[in-house]
Amino acid sequence: MTIFCIGRNYIDHAKELNNPVPSEPVVFCKPAGAILRDNKPFYYPSFSKDVHYEVELLLKIAKPGKAIEEKKAMEYVSHIGLGIDFTARDIQQRCKEKGLPWEIAKGWDYSALIGDWMEPNELNTQSISFSLKKNNTVVQNGNSSEMIFSFEKIISYLSTYFRLGTGDIIYTGTPAGVGPVSIGDRLEGYIGENRNFWTEVR
Ligand code: ZN
């Protein structure tokens, strides 16, 4: 099982981190050991002093695929969900400055929070609104219609390079508003008005 992640998929988020708006998706992966499920607490890692939340829509892959055409891409999606791509921003910044890969900033244990899965036909996939609350205040708001690269484009692009497998998960990028978490924070993710996950930072 592979966790693929797309970076800089919302113009406002690319700008807030002073990154160029990409002409192709930015791709990285997290290991399976990164998964955090069932509203379990998130434990602040000892190696970072600047862990950020990034709320993102997730896709779960239904069946194996390679070189998938955009027009058939949604046939490969079994579920849509919401999660947090926890990021050690201080480590990521050091990696970026040295031109190094991001894995230690992004792929550490329990850095991939995953909420409840929904069936694609429960949603209008062209316009899924989602948000993140920190301590009862909305800190991030997004909509799938605002993505630079659509679900279809992401699946087609990834499958050019990687065989997609049943159960693979794709983090589709975060909108603007990323920020730090602190021990004691409570994070809650919403798809539309429905709470999809919550966690406490310990
Ligand atoms: Zn992300």
Coordinates of C-alpha atoms and ligand atoms in Angstrom, one line a residue:
M1 CA 0.0 0.0 0.0
T2 CA 1.4 3.4 -1.0
I3 CA 0.4 6.8 0.3
F4 CA 1.0 9.4 -2.5
C5 CA 0.9 13.1 -1.7
I6 CA 0.5 16.1 -4.0
G7 CA 2.1 19.4 -2.9
R8 CA 1.2 22.9 -3.9
N9 CA -2.2 22.1 -5.5
Y10 CA -3.9 25.3 -4.4
I11 CA -2.6 28.7 -5.6
D12 CA -3.1 30.5 -2.3
H13 CA -1.1 27.8 -0.4
A14 CA 1.7 27.9 -2.9
K15 CA 1.9 31.6 -2.4
E16 CA 1.8 31.5 1.4
L17 CA 4.9 29.4 1.4
N18 CA 6.6 31.5 -1.3
N19 CA 6.6 28.6 -3.7
P20 CA 6.0 29.0 -7.5
V21 CA 2.7 27.7 -8.8
P22 CA 3.6 24.4 -10.4
S23 CA 3.0 23.5 -14.0
E24 CA 3.1 19.8 -13.1
P25 CA 2.0 18.1 -9.8
V26 CA 4.6 18.0 -7.0
V27 CA 4.6 14.4 -5.7
F28 CA 6.0 12.8 -2.6
C29 CA 5.1 9.6 -0.7
K30 CA 4.6 8.6 3.0
P31 CA 5.3 5.1 4.2
A32 CA 2.4 2.9 5.4
G33 CA 3.6 3.4 9.0
A34 CA 2.6 7.1 8.8
I35 CA -1.1 6.3 9.0
L36 CA -3.0 7.6 12.1
R37 CA -6.6 6.5 12.2
D38 CA -9.7 6.2 14.4
N39 CA -9.5 9.7 16.0
K40 CA -6.5 8.6 18.0
P41 CA -4.3 11.3 19.6
F42 CA -1.5 12.8 17.6
Y43 CA 1.8 12.8 19.6
Y44 CA 4.0 15.8 18.9
P45 CA 7.4 14.4 17.6
S46 CA 10.5 15.2 19.6
F47 CA 12.6 16.1 16.5
S48 CA 10.6 19.1 15.4
K49 CA 9.7 22.5 17.0
D50 CA 7.3 23.5 14.1
V51 CA 4.8 20.9 13.2
H52 CA 2.1 22.2 10.9
Y53 CA -1.4 20.8 10.0
E54 CA -2.3 20.6 6.3
V55 CA -5.9 19.4 5.8
E56 CA -6.5 17.6 2.5
L57 CA -9.1 15.7 0.6
L58 CA -8.1 12.0 0.1
L59 CA -8.7 9.5 -2.6
K60 CA -8.6 5.7 -2.1
I61 CA -7.8 3.6 -5.1
A62 CA -10.3 0.9 -6.1
K63 CA -8.3 -1.3 -8.4
P64 CA -4.9 -1.7 -10.0
G65 CA -4.1 0.8 -12.8
K66 CA -1.3 2.1 -15.0
A67 CA -1.4 4.9 -17.5
I68 CA -5.0 5.8 -16.6
E69 CA -6.7 8.2 -18.9
E70 CA -8.3 11.3 -17.2
K71 CA -11.7 10.5 -18.5
K72 CA -11.6 7.0 -16.8
A73 CA -9.8 8.2 -13.6
M74 CA -12.8 8.3 -11.3
E75 CA -13.5 4.7 -12.0
Y76 CA -10.4 4.0 -10.0
V77 CA -11.6 5.8 -6.9
S78 CA -13.4 3.6 -4.3
H79 CA -13.6 6.3 -1.6
I80 CA -13.1 9.9 -0.8
G81 CA -12.0 11.1 2.6
L82 CA -10.3 13.8 4.5
G83 CA -7.0 13.8 6.4
I84 CA -4.1 15.8 7.7
D85 CA -0.6 15.8 6.1
F86 CA 1.3 16.6 9.3
T87 CA 4.5 18.4 8.3
A88 CA 7.6 19.2 10.3
R89 CA 8.0 22.6 8.6
D90 CA 11.4 23.4 10.2
I91 CA 12.9 20.1 8.9
Q92 CA 11.2 20.6 5.5
Q93 CA 12.7 24.1 5.3
R94 CA 16.2 22.8 5.9
C95 CA 15.6 20.0 3.3
K96 CA 14.4 22.6 0.8
E97 CA 17.4 24.9 1.3
K98 CA 19.8 22.0 0.7
G99 CA 17.7 20.7 -2.3
L100 CA 17.2 17.4 -0.4
P101 CA 14.1 15.1 -0.4
W102 CA 11.4 15.8 2.2
E103 CA 10.7 12.4 3.5
I104 CA 11.9 13.0 7.1
A105 CA 9.8 16.2 7.2
K106 CA 6.6 14.5 5.9
G107 CA 6.7 10.7 6.2
W108 CA 7.4 10.1 9.9
D109 CA 5.3 7.7 12.0
Y110 CA 1.7 8.8 12.4
S111 CA 2.1 11.9 10.2
A112 CA -0.8 10.9 7.9
L113 CA -4.1 11.3 9.7
I114 CA -7.0 9.7 7.9
G115 CA -10.7 10.3 8.8
D116 CA -13.8 8.4 7.7
W117 CA -14.2 7.3 4.1
M118 CA -17.2 8.2 2.0
E119 CA -18.4 6.8 -1.3
P120 CA -17.8 9.1 -4.3
N121 CA -21.6 9.0 -5.2
E122 CA -22.3 10.6 -1.7
L123 CA -20.5 13.8 -3.0
N124 CA -20.4 16.1 -5.9
T125 CA -16.7 15.4 -6.6
Q126 CA -16.3 18.6 -8.7
S127 CA -17.2 20.7 -5.6
I128 CA -16.4 19.2 -2.3
S129 CA -16.0 21.8 0.5
F130 CA -13.9 21.0 3.5
S131 CA -12.4 22.7 6.5
L132 CA -10.3 22.3 9.6
K133 CA -11.0 23.7 13.0
K134 CA -8.3 24.2 15.6
N135 CA -9.7 24.6 19.1
N136 CA -13.1 25.4 17.6
T137 CA -11.9 28.1 15.2
V138 CA -11.8 27.5 11.5
V139 CA -8.2 27.7 10.3
Q140 CA -8.5 26.2 6.8
N141 CA -11.2 26.2 4.2
G142 CA -11.0 24.6 0.8
N143 CA -13.0 23.2 -2.1
S144 CA -12.1 20.6 -4.7
S145 CA -13.1 23.0 -7.4
E146 CA -10.1 25.3 -6.4
M147 CA -7.4 22.6 -7.0
I148 CA -4.8 23.4 -9.7
F149 CA -4.8 19.7 -10.6
S150 CA -8.1 17.9 -10.5
F151 CA -8.6 14.4 -9.1
E152 CA -8.7 13.1 -12.6
K153 CA -5.4 14.8 -13.5
I154 CA -3.7 13.7 -10.3
I155 CA -4.6 10.0 -10.9
S156 CA -3.6 10.1 -14.6
Y157 CA -0.3 11.8 -13.7
L158 CA 0.6 9.5 -10.9
S159 CA -0.2 6.4 -12.9
T160 CA 2.2 7.5 -15.6
Y161 CA 5.0 6.8 -13.2
F162 CA 3.6 4.4 -10.6
R163 CA 1.3 1.4 -10.8
L164 CA -1.6 2.3 -8.6
G165 CA -2.8 -0.5 -6.4
T166 CA -6.0 -1.3 -4.6
G167 CA -6.1 0.6 -1.3
D168 CA -3.5 3.1 -2.2
I169 CA -4.3 6.6 -0.8
I170 CA -3.7 10.0 -2.4
Y171 CA -3.4 13.2 -0.4
T172 CA -4.6 15.8 -2.9
G173 CA -2.9 19.0 -1.5
T174 CA -3.8 21.6 1.1
P175 CA -5.5 25.0 0.7
A176 CA -4.1 28.2 2.3
G177 CA -4.1 28.6 6.1
V178 CA -1.6 26.0 7.2
G179 CA -0.1 26.7 10.6
P180 CA 1.4 25.2 13.7
V181 CA 0.0 22.8 16.2
S182 CA 0.8 22.8 19.9
I183 CA 0.4 20.1 22.6
G184 CA -3.2 20.4 23.9
D185 CA -4.7 21.5 20.6
R186 CA -7.9 19.8 19.3
L187 CA -8.2 19.5 15.5
E188 CA -11.4 18.6 13.7
G189 CA -11.9 18.1 10.0
Y190 CA -15.2 18.6 8.2
I191 CA -16.5 17.6 4.7
G192 CA -19.3 20.1 4.2
E193 CA -21.1 20.4 7.6
N194 CA -20.2 16.8 8.6
R195 CA -17.4 16.2 11.0
N196 CA -15.1 13.6 9.4
F197 CA -12.3 13.3 12.0
W198 CA -10.9 14.8 15.2
T199 CA -7.7 14.4 17.1
E200 CA -6.0 15.8 20.2
V201 CA -2.3 16.8 20.1
R202 CA -0.4 15.3 23.0
Ligands
ZN1 ZN 0.3 18.4 2.1

